[in-house]
XYZ file of C-alpha atoms in Angstrom:
704
model
C 105.807 94.898 66.072
C 103.935 92.016 67.549
C 100.417 91.027 66.230
C 97.694 93.456 67.512
C 95.173 92.329 70.063
C 92.230 93.018 67.779
C 93.819 90.936 65.010
C 94.509 88.014 67.408
C 90.884 88.112 68.614
C 89.608 88.253 65.061
C 91.527 85.083 64.282
C 90.464 83.388 67.425
C 86.707 84.027 66.623
C 87.025 81.765 63.639
C 88.285 78.809 65.745
C 85.907 76.450 67.689
C 85.855 77.080 71.456
C 87.066 73.588 72.245
C 90.227 74.045 70.123
C 91.333 77.336 71.735
C 94.377 77.419 74.243
C 93.863 78.897 77.628
C 95.608 82.066 76.557
C 93.256 82.435 73.629
C 90.265 81.893 75.788
C 91.543 84.590 78.162
C 92.111 87.078 75.278
C 88.662 86.106 73.812
C 86.883 86.802 77.024
C 88.682 90.159 77.486
C 87.653 90.945 73.897
C 84.026 90.642 74.802
C 84.525 93.338 77.427
C 87.123 95.338 75.567
C 85.374 98.623 76.365
C 86.025 98.113 80.112
C 89.740 97.733 79.488
C 90.279 100.583 76.951
C 92.508 102.655 79.378
C 94.793 99.649 79.848
C 94.812 98.344 76.280
C 95.452 101.764 74.778
C 98.737 101.839 76.639
C 99.911 98.348 75.677
C 102.723 98.896 73.146
C 101.692 95.752 71.211
C 98.276 97.214 70.351
C 98.923 100.216 68.205
C 100.522 100.268 64.880
C 103.983 101.979 64.482
C 102.573 105.434 63.730
C 99.218 105.132 65.479
C 98.094 107.439 68.286
C 96.640 105.403 71.240
C 93.140 106.896 70.516
C 93.337 105.752 66.848
C 94.445 102.228 67.969
C 91.512 102.142 70.330
C 89.070 103.117 67.610
C 90.513 100.532 65.275
C 90.272 97.790 67.942
C 86.676 98.638 68.876
C 85.556 98.664 65.196
C 87.333 95.391 64.558
C 85.862 93.723 67.567
C 82.346 94.813 66.958
C 82.552 93.582 63.340
C 83.543 89.987 64.354
C 80.842 87.527 63.716
C 81.071 85.895 67.130
C 81.054 89.119 69.088
C 78.188 90.687 67.052
C 76.149 87.572 67.715
C 76.296 87.521 71.433
C 75.544 91.162 72.031
C 77.734 91.353 75.170
C 79.374 94.558 74.013
C 75.958 96.365 74.087
C 75.220 95.132 77.491
C 78.590 96.283 78.752
C 78.254 99.617 77.031
C 74.869 100.214 78.705
C 76.490 99.441 82.077
C 79.401 101.698 81.277
C 77.236 104.676 80.143
C 74.904 104.436 83.141
C 77.796 104.240 85.646
C 79.411 107.361 84.040
C 76.145 109.213 84.244
C 75.932 108.523 88.006
C 79.510 109.634 88.493
C 78.953 112.827 86.500
C 76.041 113.718 88.874
C 78.142 113.357 92.083
C 79.776 116.721 91.755
C 76.459 118.698 91.350
C 75.760 121.350 94.024
C 72.705 121.117 96.224
C 71.133 124.287 97.572
C 70.972 123.890 101.266
C 68.283 126.589 101.599
C 65.948 124.979 99.119
C 64.874 121.448 100.120
C 62.546 121.116 97.166
C 65.182 121.996 94.601
C 67.818 119.801 96.311
C 65.436 116.838 96.370
C 64.592 117.380 92.730
C 68.302 117.058 91.766
C 68.567 113.975 94.019
C 65.578 112.432 92.291
C 67.431 112.719 89.008
C 70.332 110.905 90.658
C 67.988 108.242 91.835
C 66.692 107.803 88.254
C 70.309 107.457 87.028
C 70.924 104.793 89.710
C 67.803 103.046 88.427
C 69.334 102.891 84.948
C 72.606 101.637 86.445
C 70.768 98.885 88.274
C 68.908 97.787 85.142
C 72.170 97.687 83.193
C 74.014 95.712 85.871
C 71.101 93.253 85.958
C 71.294 92.702 82.304
C 75.004 92.262 82.275
C 75.109 89.816 85.245
C 72.284 87.720 83.767
C 74.375 87.178 80.686
C 75.726 83.653 80.865
C 78.556 83.455 78.308
C 81.369 84.223 80.716
C 83.404 80.988 80.124
C 86.798 82.073 81.379
C 88.088 83.308 84.613
C 88.571 86.913 83.321
C 84.959 87.008 82.299
C 83.697 85.632 85.585
C 85.749 88.247 87.325
C 84.081 91.067 85.336
C 80.664 89.649 86.172
C 81.444 89.466 89.854
C 82.442 93.163 89.776
C 79.225 93.985 88.117
C 77.369 92.122 90.915
C 79.327 94.260 93.482
C 78.279 97.489 91.677
C 74.655 96.254 91.514
C 74.615 95.687 95.241
C 76.170 99.193 95.890
C 73.715 100.897 93.414
C 70.650 99.316 94.976
C 71.877 100.313 98.514
C 72.705 103.820 97.352
C 69.329 104.293 95.765
C 67.506 103.371 98.960
C 69.827 105.443 101.041
C 69.304 108.617 98.914
C 65.508 108.140 99.116
C 65.817 107.950 102.928
C 68.115 111.091 102.990
C 65.547 113.024 100.905
C 62.772 112.099 103.404
C 64.872 113.169 106.438
C 66.400 116.356 104.881
C 63.030 118.097 105.131
C 63.286 118.202 108.959
C 67.040 118.987 109.002
C 68.595 122.320 109.904
C 70.041 124.106 106.965
C 73.609 123.703 108.018
C 73.106 119.874 108.469
C 72.068 119.350 104.873
C 74.422 118.143 102.172
C 75.963 120.749 99.928
C 76.776 118.377 96.939
C 75.365 115.122 95.617
C 78.545 113.452 96.790
C 77.973 114.655 100.396
C 74.389 113.503 100.214
C 75.646 110.131 99.060
C 78.020 110.018 102.004
C 75.190 110.690 104.482
C 73.040 108.163 102.660
C 75.780 105.462 103.078
C 76.288 106.253 106.794
C 74.518 103.828 109.023
C 72.516 105.306 111.933
C 73.009 103.564 115.285
C 70.538 104.434 118.017
C 71.483 103.600 121.583
C 68.782 101.810 123.614
C 68.200 104.088 126.590
C 71.933 104.875 127.116
C 74.428 107.533 126.579
C 77.801 106.875 124.771
C 79.566 107.452 128.131
C 77.819 104.579 129.715
C 79.233 102.062 127.240
C 82.297 99.920 127.856
C 85.242 101.318 126.158
C 88.533 99.773 125.009
C 91.811 101.194 123.621
C 92.597 103.667 126.428
C 92.183 107.372 126.411
C 94.280 107.950 123.285
C 92.218 105.425 121.188
C 88.678 105.664 122.696
C 86.537 102.956 121.166
C 83.013 102.122 122.425
C 81.961 98.484 122.647
C 78.522 97.863 121.237
C 77.060 94.629 122.559
C 73.819 93.112 121.313
C 71.013 94.916 123.006
C 72.901 98.261 123.389
C 71.200 99.452 120.143
C 67.611 99.680 119.057
C 68.697 97.472 116.146
C 69.118 94.257 118.202
C 71.002 92.558 115.383
C 73.760 95.242 115.360
C 76.966 95.034 117.412
C 80.658 95.869 116.993
C 82.983 98.693 117.920
C 82.294 102.441 117.458
C 85.216 104.838 116.959
C 84.572 108.471 116.545
C 85.879 110.154 113.382
C 89.606 110.937 113.522
C 90.210 114.128 111.518
C 93.864 115.077 111.591
C 94.629 118.799 111.168
C 98.300 119.827 110.513
C 99.076 122.319 113.340
C 102.107 123.576 115.138
C 103.389 121.128 117.718
C 102.294 123.106 120.778
C 98.792 123.254 119.428
C 98.683 119.486 118.977
C 99.885 119.001 122.556
C 97.061 121.225 123.746
C 94.655 119.233 121.574
C 95.860 116.037 123.235
C 95.265 117.583 126.646
C 91.684 118.649 125.665
C 91.012 115.084 124.331
C 91.965 113.513 127.597
C 89.987 116.153 129.583
C 86.949 115.417 127.535
C 87.091 111.679 128.050
C 88.516 111.465 131.599
C 88.203 114.938 133.255
C 90.336 116.211 136.104
C 89.903 119.160 138.339
C 90.007 122.464 136.439
C 92.882 123.761 138.446
C 95.013 120.750 137.595
C 93.923 120.938 133.933
C 95.078 124.597 133.866
C 98.416 123.751 135.438
C 99.175 121.228 132.735
C 97.969 123.613 130.087
C 100.231 126.322 131.420
C 103.254 123.860 131.544
C 102.723 123.189 127.856
C 102.351 126.862 127.002
C 105.504 127.791 128.913
C 107.637 125.253 126.993
C 109.653 127.155 124.253
C 108.695 126.468 120.656
C 111.345 124.200 119.016
C 109.666 123.427 115.738
C 106.574 123.635 113.569
C 105.938 120.022 112.708
C 103.845 117.424 114.685
C 106.931 115.384 115.362
C 107.516 117.643 118.416
C 104.103 117.138 119.865
C 105.194 114.639 122.601
C 107.939 117.093 123.673
C 105.354 119.635 124.854
C 103.174 116.982 126.634
C 106.243 115.651 128.504
C 106.743 119.200 130.017
C 103.736 118.309 132.251
C 105.910 115.693 133.822
C 107.925 118.446 135.418
C 105.068 119.716 137.523
C 105.483 119.000 141.254
C 102.206 117.228 141.603
C 103.105 114.520 139.045
C 105.105 112.656 141.658
C 102.660 113.171 144.521
C 99.185 112.565 143.152
C 98.293 109.205 141.465
C 95.238 110.563 139.621
C 97.206 113.506 138.283
C 100.155 111.237 137.435
C 98.034 108.852 135.404
C 96.185 111.760 133.701
C 99.522 113.259 132.474
C 100.672 109.930 131.232
C 97.500 109.712 129.252
C 98.120 113.146 127.785
C 101.630 112.167 126.795
C 100.342 108.864 125.124
C 97.680 110.823 123.196
C 100.238 113.385 122.111
C 102.523 110.637 120.931
C 99.693 109.207 118.864
C 99.114 112.646 117.238
C 102.781 113.035 116.622
C 102.921 109.643 114.946
C 100.096 110.491 112.597
C 101.727 113.862 111.681
C 105.148 112.243 111.055
C 103.556 109.577 108.727
C 101.502 112.112 106.813
C 104.562 114.208 106.399
C 106.678 111.333 105.127
C 107.306 109.975 101.547
C 105.406 106.753 102.424
C 102.077 108.663 102.251
C 103.193 111.682 100.405
C 100.436 113.934 101.634
C 102.521 116.834 102.881
C 99.699 118.905 104.248
C 100.044 122.573 104.664
C 99.506 124.267 108.004
C 95.819 124.257 108.901
C 94.825 121.613 106.318
C 92.926 118.563 107.489
C 92.515 114.915 106.340
C 89.969 112.327 107.601
C 92.137 109.328 108.640
C 89.536 106.957 110.074
C 87.453 106.796 106.853
C 90.478 105.052 105.302
C 89.524 101.956 107.340
C 86.084 102.089 105.562
C 87.699 102.660 102.156
C 89.960 99.676 102.757
C 86.980 97.465 103.543
C 85.086 98.586 100.440
C 88.018 98.102 98.137
C 88.650 94.605 99.466
C 84.992 93.804 98.692
C 85.233 95.246 95.184
C 88.329 93.128 94.470
C 86.682 89.937 95.753
C 88.750 89.609 98.848
C 86.486 91.204 101.442
C 87.570 88.843 104.150
C 91.165 90.116 104.059
C 90.047 93.394 105.764
C 88.049 93.710 108.998
C 84.725 95.044 107.958
C 84.171 98.737 108.596
C 81.381 101.219 107.661
C 80.606 104.804 108.320
C 77.999 105.419 111.066
C 76.329 107.946 113.224
C 75.773 107.099 116.888
C 72.759 108.753 118.533
C 72.202 108.497 122.281
C 69.029 108.856 124.383
C 69.673 112.667 124.699
C 69.805 112.991 120.941
C 73.593 113.616 120.957
C 75.109 112.630 117.583
C 78.610 111.362 116.885
C 80.018 110.526 113.559
C 82.486 107.719 113.156
C 82.963 104.139 112.065
C 81.208 100.903 113.069
C 83.863 98.212 113.046
C 83.440 94.443 113.360
C 85.781 92.529 115.516
C 88.592 91.041 113.536
C 89.001 87.321 113.870
C 92.052 85.447 114.960
C 95.227 86.365 116.825
C 97.437 89.357 116.310
C 100.269 88.232 113.990
C 102.950 89.444 116.451
C 101.304 87.480 119.354
C 101.062 84.396 117.053
C 104.771 84.666 116.446
C 105.438 85.012 120.101
C 103.331 82.018 120.979
C 105.067 79.814 118.414
C 108.522 80.710 119.752
C 107.988 81.410 123.434
C 109.029 78.052 124.899
C 111.877 77.545 122.522
C 113.246 80.970 123.191
C 113.143 80.585 126.944
C 114.867 77.247 126.614
C 117.673 78.932 124.543
C 118.001 81.708 127.134
C 118.588 79.313 129.923
C 120.767 77.084 127.838
C 123.074 80.074 126.991
C 123.245 81.228 130.607
C 120.901 84.250 129.879
C 123.328 85.748 127.514
C 120.994 87.472 125.087
C 123.735 87.871 122.385
C 124.819 84.239 122.279
C 121.834 82.877 120.157
C 122.675 85.351 117.505
C 125.806 83.377 116.702
C 123.837 80.183 116.070
C 121.955 79.190 112.919
C 118.548 78.819 114.330
C 115.671 77.251 112.268
C 112.452 78.738 111.017
C 109.130 77.767 112.593
C 108.121 74.200 111.919
C 106.314 73.410 108.578
C 103.525 71.850 110.657
C 102.309 75.320 111.672
C 101.982 76.600 108.013
C 99.115 75.952 105.762
C 98.323 76.765 102.019
C 95.473 78.932 103.220
C 97.923 81.039 105.215
C 100.305 81.416 102.384
C 97.607 82.423 99.947
C 95.844 84.772 102.296
C 98.974 86.675 103.479
C 100.213 86.915 99.907
C 96.907 88.425 98.867
C 97.116 90.926 101.581
C 100.410 91.986 100.255
C 98.865 92.593 96.814
C 95.918 94.451 98.288
C 98.233 96.725 100.330
C 100.232 97.540 97.212
C 97.068 98.678 95.620
C 95.880 100.713 98.574
C 99.206 102.279 99.318
C 99.199 100.926 102.772
C 102.084 102.604 104.586
C 101.828 101.030 108.028
C 101.347 97.305 107.714
C 103.178 95.449 110.313
C 102.811 92.388 112.495
C 100.799 94.328 115.040
C 97.987 95.151 112.615
C 96.922 91.977 110.984
C 95.350 88.959 112.560
C 95.889 85.268 111.796
C 93.412 82.407 112.389
C 94.926 79.591 114.499
C 93.383 76.279 115.364
C 93.929 74.300 118.618
C 97.274 73.039 117.353
C 98.308 76.656 116.481
C 98.319 76.010 112.767
C 98.076 79.256 110.853
C 95.150 80.003 108.671
C 93.475 82.983 107.006
C 94.747 86.601 107.770
C 92.795 89.782 108.181
C 94.120 93.402 108.114
C 93.163 95.839 110.764
C 94.012 99.581 111.645
C 94.128 100.737 108.033
C 94.212 104.490 108.791
C 97.493 104.912 106.886
C 96.234 103.599 103.524
C 95.369 105.638 100.491
C 98.172 108.183 100.616
C 99.013 110.436 97.645
C 102.184 108.660 96.600
C 101.963 106.456 93.428
C 104.979 104.346 94.494
C 104.049 100.730 95.103
C 105.121 99.095 98.363
C 106.275 102.502 99.769
C 106.491 101.800 103.509
C 106.080 99.776 106.703
C 105.866 96.022 106.502
C 105.163 96.608 102.809
C 107.085 94.891 100.017
C 106.646 95.955 96.462
C 105.478 93.270 94.089
C 107.504 94.893 91.315
C 111.192 95.247 90.696
C 111.096 98.779 89.382
C 114.729 99.801 89.204
C 115.972 103.294 88.924
C 115.518 103.912 85.193
C 111.783 103.092 84.976
C 109.325 106.002 84.636
C 106.780 106.850 87.335
C 104.026 104.855 85.652
C 105.997 101.906 84.524
C 105.626 98.921 86.909
C 108.697 97.131 85.722
C 108.991 93.441 86.111
C 106.458 91.634 88.225
C 108.623 89.961 90.921
C 106.016 88.680 93.425
C 106.596 84.919 92.788
C 102.980 83.804 93.323
C 99.556 85.396 93.248
C 96.056 84.074 93.609
C 94.723 83.722 90.020
C 91.215 84.876 90.923
C 92.541 88.068 92.485
C 94.711 88.786 89.533
C 91.723 88.341 87.184
C 89.721 90.793 89.377
C 92.468 93.307 89.417
C 92.647 93.381 85.668
C 88.860 93.663 85.354
C 88.278 96.591 87.773
C 87.915 100.002 86.074
C 88.435 103.554 87.390
C 84.651 104.280 87.281
C 83.944 101.462 89.684
C 86.615 102.598 92.043
C 85.279 106.155 92.041
C 81.715 105.020 92.856
C 82.948 102.978 95.778
C 85.246 105.670 97.257
C 83.414 108.883 96.302
C 82.134 109.706 99.774
C 85.221 108.641 101.756
C 88.601 110.008 100.539
C 89.961 113.013 98.766
C 90.444 113.270 95.086
C 94.350 113.139 95.268
C 94.094 109.883 97.104
C 91.627 108.404 94.562
C 93.894 109.540 91.713
C 96.935 107.994 93.307
C 95.061 104.662 93.887
C 93.994 104.648 90.212
C 97.648 105.168 89.068
C 98.792 102.285 91.249
C 95.909 100.165 89.928
C 96.942 100.984 86.345
C 100.544 100.005 87.078
C 99.646 96.766 88.541
C 97.084 95.919 85.798
C 99.708 96.636 83.127
C 102.213 94.494 85.057
C 99.816 91.518 85.243
C 98.878 91.886 81.611
C 102.503 92.165 80.431
C 103.587 89.213 82.575
C 100.734 86.978 81.289
C 101.586 87.930 77.672
C 105.311 87.553 77.902
C 105.446 84.647 80.508
C 102.264 82.604 79.892
C 103.802 79.474 81.432
C 105.295 81.250 84.533
C 103.224 79.270 86.977
C 102.746 82.463 88.971
C 99.007 82.479 89.146
C 97.741 79.754 91.471
C 94.274 78.281 91.641
C 94.156 75.452 94.045
C 95.201 74.507 97.537
C 97.638 72.021 96.138
C 99.217 74.769 94.064
C 99.863 76.893 97.202
C 101.133 73.987 99.143
C 103.981 73.692 96.672
C 105.183 77.221 97.394
C 106.320 76.687 101.002
C 110.054 75.979 100.136
C 110.270 79.235 98.203
C 108.812 81.265 101.130
C 111.159 79.523 103.638
C 114.138 80.518 101.347
C 112.713 84.047 101.144
C 112.713 84.316 104.896
C 116.440 83.432 105.065
C 117.437 86.338 102.972
C 118.075 89.815 104.372
C 116.070 91.416 101.591
C 112.934 89.225 101.768
C 110.449 90.182 99.127
C 107.200 88.821 100.524
C 104.992 89.272 103.583
C 105.194 85.537 104.169
C 108.967 85.612 104.170
C 109.023 88.516 106.508
C 106.656 86.865 108.889
C 108.572 83.570 108.844
C 111.715 85.595 109.565
C 110.048 87.401 112.460
C 108.762 84.195 113.944
C 112.262 82.541 113.773
C 114.948 82.553 116.356
C 117.196 84.107 113.750
C 115.310 87.343 114.593
C 115.403 86.662 118.415
C 117.374 89.586 119.625
C 116.850 92.055 116.870
C 113.000 92.786 116.920
C 109.971 93.069 118.995
C 109.817 89.313 119.417
C 112.743 89.188 121.755
C 111.830 92.457 123.362
C 108.285 91.077 124.154
C 109.561 87.701 125.334
C 112.279 89.321 127.506
C 109.732 91.641 128.988
C 107.654 88.636 130.011
C 110.704 86.999 131.455
C 111.592 90.215 133.293
C 108.095 90.548 134.587
C 108.030 86.905 135.815
C 111.379 87.267 137.568
C 110.680 90.671 139.049
C 107.285 89.479 140.282
C 108.801 86.386 141.700
C 111.428 88.561 143.580
C 108.877 90.820 145.007
C 106.568 87.909 145.785
C 109.362 86.136 147.622
C 110.077 89.307 149.614
C 106.402 89.873 150.482
C 106.083 86.289 151.738
C 108.698 86.882 154.374
C 107.309 86.529 157.963
C 108.608 90.046 158.752
C 105.587 91.456 156.756
C 103.068 89.649 158.915
C 101.041 92.041 161.101
C 102.492 95.263 159.614
C 100.065 98.165 159.075
C 99.999 100.007 155.775
C 102.615 102.524 156.673
C 105.021 99.937 158.069
C 104.406 97.652 155.033
C 105.078 100.521 152.664
C 108.325 101.452 154.477
C 109.731 97.947 154.441
C 108.851 97.311 150.727
C 110.460 100.676 149.905
C 113.697 99.547 151.521
C 113.583 96.346 149.480
C 113.202 98.359 146.216
C 115.941 100.802 147.290
C 118.235 97.842 147.422
C 117.835 97.520 143.594
C 118.659 101.181 142.890
C 115.153 102.397 142.222
C 115.077 106.189 142.151
C 113.950 108.200 145.199
C 111.280 110.276 143.360
C 109.610 107.083 142.101
C 109.678 105.568 145.617
C 108.358 108.756 147.068
C 105.411 108.673 144.590
C 104.725 105.070 145.267
C 104.673 105.451 149.029
C 102.789 108.816 149.014
C 99.969 107.341 146.822
C 99.651 104.191 148.873
C 100.945 101.867 146.094
C 103.233 100.051 148.565
C 100.582 99.378 151.229
C 99.458 95.837 152.222
C 97.190 95.551 149.098
C 100.187 96.194 146.795
C 99.514 95.489 143.094
C 102.968 94.078 142.168
C 102.401 93.576 138.413
C 100.646 97.014 138.108
C 103.666 98.752 139.639
C 106.052 96.818 137.464
C 104.172 97.484 134.277
C 103.886 101.170 134.942
C 107.525 101.581 135.783
C 109.097 98.828 133.551
C 112.209 100.815 132.821
C 112.740 102.232 136.247
C 111.965 99.176 138.458
C 111.484 95.985 136.412
C 114.855 95.994 134.568
C 116.697 97.001 137.728
C 115.272 93.955 139.609
C 115.775 91.693 136.642
C 119.352 92.625 136.111
C 120.379 91.508 139.603
C 117.879 88.775 140.133
C 118.854 86.813 136.962
C 122.339 86.330 138.461
C 120.835 83.732 140.793
C 120.113 81.504 137.772
C 123.294 81.998 135.841
C 125.730 78.996 135.674
C 129.237 79.417 137.147
C 131.697 80.564 134.665
C-alpha cells in the first residue's frame, strides 16, 4: 500500500518551503484545508491502512495533521473549521417549517437564520483574510470562500427584506419553509415604469415569449435584459399538452373565440394514440385539417404557432423522459426547467468561470397594474451563435465548391476537404470551449449543441471566448458524465467500472485553475448555492458527478504528475491546436473543440445543419431571383391586385406548387402587387422554395 497522505504531509512539514516540489506544495496546501476534502480523501484507496474503515482513516489523518508543528502554528484548520461549522448550521436551518398564519413566529425563525448567516459571514471573512495560501489549490479554496461570503451577505440582506414585506403579504403568498423564504429573498423584483408587460417588445415568437427590458423600462434605471416567465413542465397526456399549447398561444396572441373553439375541438376529436408528450405535436397538427386553415391568413398563422408551441412542449417531454436527463416523471408531476438557467449561472460563478454562462437570476416582474409574473432576468449573451460562426467561416468556400462541382451536393463528400484555417483559432477559444465541456460534464448538460453557445469574434472573424446559453436541460437526475447532446465525457469509463468510478481521465487538456477550483468545492457550498432552485434529486446527482470528477483529477495528478494536462498560460494553450485538429478528423472526437472544428469543416458539408443552412440560403437566393425576374417582366406593369395575383399564380403553378397552397396565397392577398417574396418562400420553404430551386438551378449547371 502506498504511503498515506497524512504521513506524506507530516514529512513535508519538516522540509523548508523553498525545497519542496510542486506536488509537495500541492499536498501541503490541501493538508491545511483537509477538513474541506474529507469526503474525497476518505475514498482515496491510498489513504487508509489495509484493514482501516474510511472513517478510522479520516480520524487518523485529522489527528496527524493537527499535531504537525507547521499546521498547528498557522491555525488555518481552526479558521476553516469555523467556516465549515457555520455553513452546516445555515444548511440545517433551510428545511425548517415556517407557519404561514403566524408572521411573528415565522420571522422569529428567520431571525435565527439571519444570526447563523452572520456567523457564516464572520467565518468567511476570517478565512479569506488568512494570507498563507501559497499554492494554486489554496488560492482556489480562498476564492470559493469569497464566493460564499458574497452569497451570505446577499442572502442576509434579502431575508431581512423578506421579513419586512411578509407582514403585508396574504397568507398564501408567504413562504412555508426557510428554503422557500430564501428563494423569495434571492428573487429580484423588477417594477415596470408606467407600462404593462404586454406593451414591451417581445422576441422568440409565441412558443418562447421573452420580454425585452430596455434601460428606462424599469424603475431601476440601471437594470435591463430579457425577462422570461417561469417554465414549469408538467408531465401530462399528449392531448392535454396540445390543449395547453393552444391556451398558451391564445393567451399571448388571442384569436376570435369561435376560431379558438374550432381548433380546440379538432384536437379533442383526434383519437388518443399514446400517453407520452412525444405525441403532443400530432394533436396540434390536427388543427391543420380545419377548412379555414387554407382560407384565412390570421387563422393559418395562429394554427402554425400552436403547432410550434406543441412541438416545443413535446421536445421537453421527450428529453425529460430520456436517459440523458433520467428524470422519468410520473403523470402529473412537475419540474421547473427555467430555473436551471439560473442554477447554471450560479454554478459557473462558484467554480470561478462565471463568464462561461450567460448571467441569469430569478426575478418577479411587476407592472403598473400590480400584476406579478415570476421568471428569470437574463442578460444578453455576447458573441455570435456557434453554428452561425461556422456558417460564416465556410459560406464562401462552400458556394465555390457547389458551383465547381456543378451543384452536385454529393460530390464534395468524396474529396478530402480541409479544416478551417488556423488563423481563425486562438488559445482563448481553445481554453474557453474546453472549460465549457468540463462545466457541462459537471452540470449534466444534456442539450449542448452549436445552437446554444456563443463565440466572440473580432473583425477578422478570429474566434475568442465562448458563452453557454439555453441551459434548461442541465441538472438532470442521471449521474452519468457526458450523457447527451453535443456533450463528450471527459472520462473513459468502460463497461466494467462502477457507477461512482470515473475511470481514466481522458480529456487531454484542462485549465489548471478550473481543476483546482473543482477539487476545492465541497457539497455544502453547492447546496447553499442551489437550495432555492432545483430539486433534491438533481442536487444529489450533481454531487455524485462532482465527486467522480474530483476523484478523477486527484487520481490523475497523483499517478501522472508530469502529464502536462493542466495548462496555465496562453502559450500552453497555443501548443494544443494540433491535437484538436487531429481530434476533429476522427469519427469519435472526444472534445467540444474537435466537434466544432469538424462542424465548421467541409468534411461535414453535406451531413449536418451547416450544409442544410447554406443550401437553404442558396435556395432562397435562387428562388427569390426567379420570382424577381418574373415580377420584373413588363407584362406585370399596370395590373391590378387580382390580375397580378392570377398571373403570379400561373408562374408558381409551372413549378408544381400545390393547388391548396396557391388558393390560400391568392385568397389571402399574398400574391397581390405588394407581394412579399421572401416571406412566402420562408413560410412555404418545403412546398415552394425547393420546387423552384430544383428547376432553376439547371440553368447554372454545366453541360455533361
